[in-house]
CSV table of N, CA and C and ligand atoms in Angstrom, one decimal:
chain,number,residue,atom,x,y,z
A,1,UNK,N,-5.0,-8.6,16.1
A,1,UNK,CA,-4.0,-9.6,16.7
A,1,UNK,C,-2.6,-9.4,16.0
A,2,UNK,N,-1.6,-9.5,16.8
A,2,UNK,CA,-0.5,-9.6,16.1
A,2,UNK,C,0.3,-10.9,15.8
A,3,UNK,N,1.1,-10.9,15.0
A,3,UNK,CA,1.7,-12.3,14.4
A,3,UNK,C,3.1,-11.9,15.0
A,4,UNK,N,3.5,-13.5,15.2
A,4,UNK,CA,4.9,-13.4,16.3
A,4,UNK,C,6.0,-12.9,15.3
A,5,UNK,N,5.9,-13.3,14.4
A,5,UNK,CA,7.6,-13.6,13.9
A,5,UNK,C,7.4,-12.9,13.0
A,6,UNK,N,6.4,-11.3,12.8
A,6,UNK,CA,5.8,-10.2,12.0
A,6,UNK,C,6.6,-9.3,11.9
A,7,UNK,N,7.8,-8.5,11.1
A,7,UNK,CA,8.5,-7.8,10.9
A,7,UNK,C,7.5,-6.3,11.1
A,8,UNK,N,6.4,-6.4,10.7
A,8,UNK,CA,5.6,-5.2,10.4
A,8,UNK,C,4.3,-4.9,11.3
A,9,UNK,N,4.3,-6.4,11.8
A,9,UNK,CA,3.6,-6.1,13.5
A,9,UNK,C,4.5,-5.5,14.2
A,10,UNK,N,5.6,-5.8,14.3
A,10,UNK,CA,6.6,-5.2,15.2
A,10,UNK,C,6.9,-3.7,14.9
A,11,UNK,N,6.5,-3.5,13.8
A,11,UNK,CA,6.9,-2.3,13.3
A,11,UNK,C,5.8,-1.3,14.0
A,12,UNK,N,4.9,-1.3,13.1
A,12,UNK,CA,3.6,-0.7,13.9
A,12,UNK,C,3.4,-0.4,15.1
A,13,UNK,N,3.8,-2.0,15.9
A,13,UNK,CA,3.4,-2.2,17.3
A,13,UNK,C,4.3,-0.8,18.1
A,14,UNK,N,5.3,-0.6,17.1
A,14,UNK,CA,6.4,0.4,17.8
A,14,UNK,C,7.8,-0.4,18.2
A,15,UNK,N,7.6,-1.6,18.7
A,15,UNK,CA,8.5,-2.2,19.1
A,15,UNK,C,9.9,-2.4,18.1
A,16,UNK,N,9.9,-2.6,16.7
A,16,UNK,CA,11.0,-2.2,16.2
A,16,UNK,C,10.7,0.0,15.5
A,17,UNK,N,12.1,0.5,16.4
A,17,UNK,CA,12.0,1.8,15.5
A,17,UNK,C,11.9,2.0,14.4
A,18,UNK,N,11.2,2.9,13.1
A,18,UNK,CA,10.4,3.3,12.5
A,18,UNK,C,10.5,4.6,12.4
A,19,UNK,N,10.8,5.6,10.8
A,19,UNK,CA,10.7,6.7,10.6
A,19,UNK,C,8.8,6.9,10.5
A,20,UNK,N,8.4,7.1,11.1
A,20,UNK,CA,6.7,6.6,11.8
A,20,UNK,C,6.5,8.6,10.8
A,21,UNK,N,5.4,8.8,10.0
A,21,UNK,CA,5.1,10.3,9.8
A,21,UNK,C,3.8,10.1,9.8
A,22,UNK,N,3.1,9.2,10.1
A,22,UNK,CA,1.2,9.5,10.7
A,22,UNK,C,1.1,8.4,11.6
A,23,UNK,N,0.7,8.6,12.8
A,23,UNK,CA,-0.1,7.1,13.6
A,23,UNK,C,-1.5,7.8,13.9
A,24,UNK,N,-2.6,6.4,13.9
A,24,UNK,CA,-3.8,7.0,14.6
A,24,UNK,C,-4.0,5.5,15.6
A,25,UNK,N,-5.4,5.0,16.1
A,25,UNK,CA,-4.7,3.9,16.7
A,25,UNK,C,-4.9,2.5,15.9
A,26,UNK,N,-5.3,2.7,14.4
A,26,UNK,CA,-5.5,1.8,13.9
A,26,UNK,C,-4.1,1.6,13.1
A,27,UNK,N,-3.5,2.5,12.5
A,27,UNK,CA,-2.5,2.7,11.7
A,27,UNK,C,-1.6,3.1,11.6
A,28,UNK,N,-0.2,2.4,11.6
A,28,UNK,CA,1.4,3.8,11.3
A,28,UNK,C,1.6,3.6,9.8
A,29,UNK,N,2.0,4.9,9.9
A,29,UNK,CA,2.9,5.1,8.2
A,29,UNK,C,4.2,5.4,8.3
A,30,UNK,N,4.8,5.0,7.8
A,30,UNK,CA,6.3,5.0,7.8
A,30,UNK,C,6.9,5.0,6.5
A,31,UNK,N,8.4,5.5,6.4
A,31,UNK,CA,9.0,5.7,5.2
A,31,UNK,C,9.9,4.2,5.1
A,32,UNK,N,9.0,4.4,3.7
A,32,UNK,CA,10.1,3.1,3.4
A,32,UNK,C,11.8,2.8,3.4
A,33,UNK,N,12.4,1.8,3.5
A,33,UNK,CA,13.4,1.6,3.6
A,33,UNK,C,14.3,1.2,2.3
A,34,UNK,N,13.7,1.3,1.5
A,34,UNK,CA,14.3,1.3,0.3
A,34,UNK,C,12.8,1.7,-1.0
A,35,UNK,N,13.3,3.4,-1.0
A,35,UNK,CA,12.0,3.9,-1.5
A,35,UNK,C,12.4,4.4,-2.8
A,36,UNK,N,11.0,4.3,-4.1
A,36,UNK,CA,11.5,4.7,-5.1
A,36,UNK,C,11.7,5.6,-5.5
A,37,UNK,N,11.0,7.0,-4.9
A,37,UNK,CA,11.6,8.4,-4.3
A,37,UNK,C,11.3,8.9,-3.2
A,38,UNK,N,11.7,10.0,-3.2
A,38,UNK,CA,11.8,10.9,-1.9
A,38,UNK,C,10.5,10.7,-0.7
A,39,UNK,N,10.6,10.5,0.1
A,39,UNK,CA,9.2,9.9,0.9
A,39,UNK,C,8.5,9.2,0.6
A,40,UNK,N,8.6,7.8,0.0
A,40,UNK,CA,8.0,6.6,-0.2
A,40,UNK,C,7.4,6.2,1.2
A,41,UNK,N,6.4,5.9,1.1
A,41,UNK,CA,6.1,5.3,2.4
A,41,UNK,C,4.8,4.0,2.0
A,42,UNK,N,4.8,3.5,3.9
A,42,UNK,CA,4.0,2.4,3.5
A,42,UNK,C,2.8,2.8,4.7
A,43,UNK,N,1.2,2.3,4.6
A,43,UNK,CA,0.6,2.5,5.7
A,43,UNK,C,0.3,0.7,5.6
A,44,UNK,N,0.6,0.6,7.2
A,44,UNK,CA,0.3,-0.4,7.7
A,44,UNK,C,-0.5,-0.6,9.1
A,45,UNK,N,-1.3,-1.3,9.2
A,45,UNK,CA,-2.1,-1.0,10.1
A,45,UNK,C,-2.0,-2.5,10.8
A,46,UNK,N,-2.2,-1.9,12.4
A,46,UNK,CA,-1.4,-2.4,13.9
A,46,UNK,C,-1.8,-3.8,13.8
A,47,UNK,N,-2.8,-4.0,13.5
A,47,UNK,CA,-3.9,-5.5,13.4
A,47,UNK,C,-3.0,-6.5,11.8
A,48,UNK,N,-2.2,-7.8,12.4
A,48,UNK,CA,-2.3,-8.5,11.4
A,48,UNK,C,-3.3,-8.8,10.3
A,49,UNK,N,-2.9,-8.6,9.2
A,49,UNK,CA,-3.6,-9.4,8.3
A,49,UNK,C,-2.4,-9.4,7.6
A,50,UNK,N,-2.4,-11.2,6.2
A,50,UNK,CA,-1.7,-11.4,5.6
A,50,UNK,C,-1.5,-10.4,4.2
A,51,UNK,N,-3.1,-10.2,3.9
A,51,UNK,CA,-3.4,-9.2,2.6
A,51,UNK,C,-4.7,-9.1,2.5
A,52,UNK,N,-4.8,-8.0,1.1
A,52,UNK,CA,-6.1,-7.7,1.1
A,52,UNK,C,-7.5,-8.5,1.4
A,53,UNK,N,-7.0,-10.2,1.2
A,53,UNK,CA,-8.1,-11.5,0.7
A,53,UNK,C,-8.6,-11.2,2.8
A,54,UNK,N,-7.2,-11.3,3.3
A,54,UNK,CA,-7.9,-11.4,4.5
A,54,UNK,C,-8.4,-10.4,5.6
A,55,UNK,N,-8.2,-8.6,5.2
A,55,UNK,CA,-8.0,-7.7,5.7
A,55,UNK,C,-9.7,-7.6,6.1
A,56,UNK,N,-10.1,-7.1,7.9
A,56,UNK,CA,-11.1,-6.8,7.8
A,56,UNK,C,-12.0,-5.6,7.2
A,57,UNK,N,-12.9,-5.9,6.9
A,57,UNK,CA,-13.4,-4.6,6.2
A,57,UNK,C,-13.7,-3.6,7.0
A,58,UNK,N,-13.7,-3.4,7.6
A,58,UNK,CA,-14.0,-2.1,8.9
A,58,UNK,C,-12.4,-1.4,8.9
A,59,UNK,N,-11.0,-2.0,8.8
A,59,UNK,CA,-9.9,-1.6,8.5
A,59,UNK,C,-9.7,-0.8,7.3
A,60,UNK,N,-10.4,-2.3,6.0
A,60,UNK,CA,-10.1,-2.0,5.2
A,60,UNK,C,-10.9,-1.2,4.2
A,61,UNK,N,-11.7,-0.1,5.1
A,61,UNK,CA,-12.7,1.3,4.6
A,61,UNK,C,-12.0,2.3,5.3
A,62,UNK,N,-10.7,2.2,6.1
A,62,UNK,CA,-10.0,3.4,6.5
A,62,UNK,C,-9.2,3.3,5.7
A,63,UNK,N,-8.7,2.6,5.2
A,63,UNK,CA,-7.1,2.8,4.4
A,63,UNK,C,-7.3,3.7,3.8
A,64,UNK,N,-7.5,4.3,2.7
A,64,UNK,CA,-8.1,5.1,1.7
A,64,UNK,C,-7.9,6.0,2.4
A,65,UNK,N,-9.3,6.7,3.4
A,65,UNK,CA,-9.0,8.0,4.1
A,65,UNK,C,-7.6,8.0,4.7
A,66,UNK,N,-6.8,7.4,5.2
A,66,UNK,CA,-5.3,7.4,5.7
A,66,UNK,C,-4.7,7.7,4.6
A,67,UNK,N,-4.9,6.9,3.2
A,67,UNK,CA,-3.7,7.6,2.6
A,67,UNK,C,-4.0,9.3,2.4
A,68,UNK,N,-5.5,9.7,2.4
A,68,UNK,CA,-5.8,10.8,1.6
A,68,UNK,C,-5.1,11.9,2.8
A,69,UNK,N,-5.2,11.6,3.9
A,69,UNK,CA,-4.5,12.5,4.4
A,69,UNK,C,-3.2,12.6,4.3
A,70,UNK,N,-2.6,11.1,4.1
A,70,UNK,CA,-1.1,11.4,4.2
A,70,UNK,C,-0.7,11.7,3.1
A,71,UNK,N,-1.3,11.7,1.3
A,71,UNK,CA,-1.3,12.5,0.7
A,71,UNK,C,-1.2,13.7,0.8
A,72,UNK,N,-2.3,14.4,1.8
A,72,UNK,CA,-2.2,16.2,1.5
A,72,UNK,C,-0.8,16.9,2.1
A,73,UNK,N,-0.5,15.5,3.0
A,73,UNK,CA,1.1,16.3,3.8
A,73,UNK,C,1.8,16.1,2.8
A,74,UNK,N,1.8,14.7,1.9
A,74,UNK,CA,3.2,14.8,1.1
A,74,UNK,C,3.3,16.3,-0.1
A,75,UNK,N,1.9,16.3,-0.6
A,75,UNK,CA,1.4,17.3,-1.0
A,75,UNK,C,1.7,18.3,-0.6
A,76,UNK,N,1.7,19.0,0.4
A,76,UNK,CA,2.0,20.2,0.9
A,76,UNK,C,3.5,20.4,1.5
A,77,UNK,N,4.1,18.9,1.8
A,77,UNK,CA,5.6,19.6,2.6
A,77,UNK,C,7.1,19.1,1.4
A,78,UNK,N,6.0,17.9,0.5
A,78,UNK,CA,7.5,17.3,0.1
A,78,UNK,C,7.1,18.1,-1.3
A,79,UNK,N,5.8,18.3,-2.0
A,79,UNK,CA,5.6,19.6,-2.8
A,79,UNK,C,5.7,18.4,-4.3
A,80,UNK,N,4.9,17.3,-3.7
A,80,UNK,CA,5.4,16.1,-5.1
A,80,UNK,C,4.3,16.8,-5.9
A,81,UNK,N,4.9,16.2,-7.7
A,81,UNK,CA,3.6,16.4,-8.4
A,81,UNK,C,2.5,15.8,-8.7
A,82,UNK,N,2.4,14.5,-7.8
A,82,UNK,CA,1.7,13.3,-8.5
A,82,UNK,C,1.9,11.9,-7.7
A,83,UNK,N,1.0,11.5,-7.4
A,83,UNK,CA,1.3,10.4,-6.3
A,83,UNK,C,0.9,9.0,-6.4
A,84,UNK,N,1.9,7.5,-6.9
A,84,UNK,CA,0.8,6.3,-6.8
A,84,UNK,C,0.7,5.8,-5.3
A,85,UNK,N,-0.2,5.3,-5.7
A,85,UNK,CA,-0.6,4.2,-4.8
A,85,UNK,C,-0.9,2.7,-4.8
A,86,UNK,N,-0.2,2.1,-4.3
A,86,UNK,CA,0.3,0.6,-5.2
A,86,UNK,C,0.0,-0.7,-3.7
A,87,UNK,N,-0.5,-1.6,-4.1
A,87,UNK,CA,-0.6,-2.3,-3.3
A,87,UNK,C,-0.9,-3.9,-3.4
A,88,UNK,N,0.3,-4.5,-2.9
A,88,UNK,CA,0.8,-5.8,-3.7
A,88,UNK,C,-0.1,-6.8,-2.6
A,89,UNK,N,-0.6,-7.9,-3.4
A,89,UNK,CA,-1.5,-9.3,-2.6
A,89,UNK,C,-0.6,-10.2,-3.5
A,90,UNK,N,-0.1,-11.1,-2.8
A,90,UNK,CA,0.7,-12.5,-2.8
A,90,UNK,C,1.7,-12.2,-3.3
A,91,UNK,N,3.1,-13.6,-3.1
A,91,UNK,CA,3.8,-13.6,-4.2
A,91,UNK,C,3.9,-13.4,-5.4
A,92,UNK,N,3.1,-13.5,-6.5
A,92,UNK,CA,2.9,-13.5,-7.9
A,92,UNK,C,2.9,-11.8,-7.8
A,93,UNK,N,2.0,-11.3,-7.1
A,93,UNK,CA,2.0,-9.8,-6.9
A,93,UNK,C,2.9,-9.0,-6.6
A,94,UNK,N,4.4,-9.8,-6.2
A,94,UNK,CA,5.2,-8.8,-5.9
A,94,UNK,C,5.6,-8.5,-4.4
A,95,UNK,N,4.3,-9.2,-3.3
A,95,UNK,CA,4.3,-9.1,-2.0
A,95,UNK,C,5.1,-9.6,-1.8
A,96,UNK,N,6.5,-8.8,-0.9
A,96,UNK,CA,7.7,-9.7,0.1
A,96,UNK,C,7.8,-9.4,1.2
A,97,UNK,N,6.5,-8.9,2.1
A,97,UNK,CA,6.2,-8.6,3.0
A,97,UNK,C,5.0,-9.0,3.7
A,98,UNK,N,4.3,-10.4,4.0
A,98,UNK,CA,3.2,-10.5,4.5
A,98,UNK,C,2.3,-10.1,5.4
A,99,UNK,N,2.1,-8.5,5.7
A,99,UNK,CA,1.3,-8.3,6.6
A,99,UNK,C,0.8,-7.1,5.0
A,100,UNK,N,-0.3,-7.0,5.6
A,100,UNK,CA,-1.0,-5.8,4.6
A,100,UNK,C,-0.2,-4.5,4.8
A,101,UNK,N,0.3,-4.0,3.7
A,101,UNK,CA,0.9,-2.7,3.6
A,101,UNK,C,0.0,-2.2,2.3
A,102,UNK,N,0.0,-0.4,2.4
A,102,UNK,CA,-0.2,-0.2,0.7
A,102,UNK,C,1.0,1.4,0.7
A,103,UNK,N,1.7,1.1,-0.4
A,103,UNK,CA,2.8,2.0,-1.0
A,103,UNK,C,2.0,3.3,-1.0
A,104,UNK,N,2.8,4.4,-1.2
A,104,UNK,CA,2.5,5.8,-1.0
A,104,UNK,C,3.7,6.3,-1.9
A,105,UNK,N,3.7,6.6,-3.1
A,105,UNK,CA,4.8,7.4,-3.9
A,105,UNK,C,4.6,8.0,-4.7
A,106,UNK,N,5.2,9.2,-3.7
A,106,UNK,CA,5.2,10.7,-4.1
A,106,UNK,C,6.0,10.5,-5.6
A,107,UNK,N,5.4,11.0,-6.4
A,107,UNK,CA,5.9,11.6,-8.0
A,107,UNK,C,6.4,12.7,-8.0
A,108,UNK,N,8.1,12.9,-8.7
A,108,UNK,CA,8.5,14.2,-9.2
A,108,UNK,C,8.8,14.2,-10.9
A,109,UNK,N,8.5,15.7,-11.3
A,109,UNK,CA,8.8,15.3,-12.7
A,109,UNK,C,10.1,15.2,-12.8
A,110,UNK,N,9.9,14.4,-13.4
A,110,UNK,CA,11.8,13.9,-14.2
A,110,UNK,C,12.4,12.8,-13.0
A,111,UNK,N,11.6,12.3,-12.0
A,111,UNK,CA,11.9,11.2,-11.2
A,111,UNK,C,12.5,10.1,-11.6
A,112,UNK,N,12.3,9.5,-12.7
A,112,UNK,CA,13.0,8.3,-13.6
A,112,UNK,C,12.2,7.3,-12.9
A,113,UNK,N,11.9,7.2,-12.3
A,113,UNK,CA,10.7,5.8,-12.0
A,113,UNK,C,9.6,5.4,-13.1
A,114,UNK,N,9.6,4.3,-13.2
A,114,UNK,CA,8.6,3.7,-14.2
A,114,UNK,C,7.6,3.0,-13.4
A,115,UNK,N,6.5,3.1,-12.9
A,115,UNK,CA,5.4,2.1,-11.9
A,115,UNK,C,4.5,1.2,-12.9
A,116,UNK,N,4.5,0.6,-13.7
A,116,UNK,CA,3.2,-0.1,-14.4
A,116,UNK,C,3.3,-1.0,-15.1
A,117,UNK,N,2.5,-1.6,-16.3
A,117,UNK,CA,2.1,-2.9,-16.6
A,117,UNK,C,2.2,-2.8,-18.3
A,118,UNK,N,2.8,-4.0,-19.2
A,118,UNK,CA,2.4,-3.9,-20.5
A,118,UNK,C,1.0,-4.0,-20.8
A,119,UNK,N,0.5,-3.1,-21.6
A,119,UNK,CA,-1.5,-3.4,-22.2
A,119,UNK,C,-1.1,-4.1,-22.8
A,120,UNK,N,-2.4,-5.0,-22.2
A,120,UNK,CA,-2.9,-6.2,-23.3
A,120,UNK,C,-3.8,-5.6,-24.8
A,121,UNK,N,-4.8,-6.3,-25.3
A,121,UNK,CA,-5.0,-5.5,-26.4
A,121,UNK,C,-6.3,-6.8,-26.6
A,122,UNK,N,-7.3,-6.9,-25.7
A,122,UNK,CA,-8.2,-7.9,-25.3
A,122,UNK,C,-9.2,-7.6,-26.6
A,123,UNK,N,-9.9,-8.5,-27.2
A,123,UNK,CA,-11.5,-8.2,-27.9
A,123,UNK,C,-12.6,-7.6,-27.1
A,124,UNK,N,-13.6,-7.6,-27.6
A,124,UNK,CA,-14.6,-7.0,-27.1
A,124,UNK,C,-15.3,-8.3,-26.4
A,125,UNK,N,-15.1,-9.3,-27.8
A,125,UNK,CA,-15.8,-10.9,-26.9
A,125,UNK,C,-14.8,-10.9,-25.7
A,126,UNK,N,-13.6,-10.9,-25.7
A,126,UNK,CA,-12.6,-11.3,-24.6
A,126,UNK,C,-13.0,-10.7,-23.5
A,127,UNK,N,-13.2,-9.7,-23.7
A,127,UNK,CA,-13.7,-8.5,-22.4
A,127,UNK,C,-15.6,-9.5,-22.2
A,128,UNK,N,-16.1,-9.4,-22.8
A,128,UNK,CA,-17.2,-9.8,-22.1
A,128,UNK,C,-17.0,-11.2,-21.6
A,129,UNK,N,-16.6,-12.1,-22.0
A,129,UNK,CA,-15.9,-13.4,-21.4
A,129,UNK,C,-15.8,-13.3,-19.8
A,130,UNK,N,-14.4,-12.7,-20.2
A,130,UNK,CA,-14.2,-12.0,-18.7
A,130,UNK,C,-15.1,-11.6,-17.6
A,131,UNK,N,-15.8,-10.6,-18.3
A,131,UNK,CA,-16.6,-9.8,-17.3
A,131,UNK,C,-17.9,-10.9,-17.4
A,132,UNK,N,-18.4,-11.7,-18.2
A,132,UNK,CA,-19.1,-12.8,-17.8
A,132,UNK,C,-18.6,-14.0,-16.2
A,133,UNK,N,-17.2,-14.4,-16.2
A,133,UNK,CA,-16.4,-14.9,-15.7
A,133,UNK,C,-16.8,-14.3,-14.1
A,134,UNK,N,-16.3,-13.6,-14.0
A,134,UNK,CA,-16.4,-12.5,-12.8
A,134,UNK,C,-18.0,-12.3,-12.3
A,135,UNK,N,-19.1,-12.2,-12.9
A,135,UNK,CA,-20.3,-11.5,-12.4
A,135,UNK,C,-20.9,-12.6,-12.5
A,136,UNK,N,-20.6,-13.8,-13.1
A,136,UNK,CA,-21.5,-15.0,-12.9
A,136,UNK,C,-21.9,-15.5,-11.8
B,201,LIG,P1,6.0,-5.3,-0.9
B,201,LIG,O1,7.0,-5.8,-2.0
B,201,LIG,O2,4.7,-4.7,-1.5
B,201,LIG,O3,5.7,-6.4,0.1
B,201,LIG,O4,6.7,-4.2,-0.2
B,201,LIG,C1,7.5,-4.3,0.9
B,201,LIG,C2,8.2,-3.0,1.1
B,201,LIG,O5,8.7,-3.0,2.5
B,201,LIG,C3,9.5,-2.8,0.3
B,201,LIG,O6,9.3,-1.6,-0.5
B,201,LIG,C4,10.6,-2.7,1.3
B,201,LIG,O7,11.6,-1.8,0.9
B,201,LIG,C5,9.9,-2.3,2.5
B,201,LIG,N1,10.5,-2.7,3.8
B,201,LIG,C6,10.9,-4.0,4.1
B,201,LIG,N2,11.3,-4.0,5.4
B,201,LIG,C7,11.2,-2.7,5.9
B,201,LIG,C8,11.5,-2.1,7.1
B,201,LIG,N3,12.0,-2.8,8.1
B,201,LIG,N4,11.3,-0.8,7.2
B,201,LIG,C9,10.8,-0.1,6.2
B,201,LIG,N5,10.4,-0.6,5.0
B,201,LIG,C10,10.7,-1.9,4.8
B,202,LIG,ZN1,2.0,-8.7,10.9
């Protein structure tokens, strides 16, 4: 289903133009519009969802294969060395985009991009805490 007032339903849908570099009919990928290098892109797939909490799972067991292909092209045409893949759920996350997207950036050496997080430096009790927390 699509959402009315969806910047990225519209996108997908085709209806707003889109540097579009893979569609199948579940999914377009497109280059970002303000990317952190050279062919940044986003896969976003045609079907609203807000994020991962609510993405169906039958979608969300293709993503993966979609990026891996659209990896082997960035791989082979943009010639990166190294690729994240990043993908923000809520505000607090970084999300300014509510429809499910996940990032695609191609790595070059000497790119100057930084992508990651300060380590914490947790105990061993802390860690089992946690993983108690979680599996209980
Ligand atoms: P996020 O912060 O994970 O929600 O990512 C949203 C991303 O969408 C950002 O990297 C924006 O640069 C990108 N973006 C927003 N609007 C557009 C648009 N119309 N076309 C392409 N990329 C967009
Ligand atoms: Zn949407």
């Amino acid at each position: 289903m699509k959402k009315d007032d969806c910047i990225f339903c519209k996108i997908a849908g085709g209806e707003i133009p889109s540097k579009t570099i893979y569609e199948d009919e579940l999914f377009r990928v497109i280059l970002d519009l303000g990317p952190a290098t050279k062919g940044h892109a986003l896969i976003i797939p045609k079907e609203h969802a807000d994020n991962l909490f609510e993405l169906p799972t039958e979608i969300a067991a293709k993503v993966l294969p979609t990026a891996q292909k659209v990896a082997v092209m960035m791989k082979d045409k943009l010639h990166c060395d190294g690729l994240n893949l990043v993908q923000n759920n809520g505000e607090i996350a970084g999300q300014t985009v509510m429809h499910f997207h996940m990032h695609m950036i191609p790595r070059y050496e000497s790119d100057g991009q930084e992508i990651g997080w300060i380590a914490g430096k947790p105990s061993q009790e802390e860690l089992e805490a946690i993983k108690e927390q979680i599996t209980d």
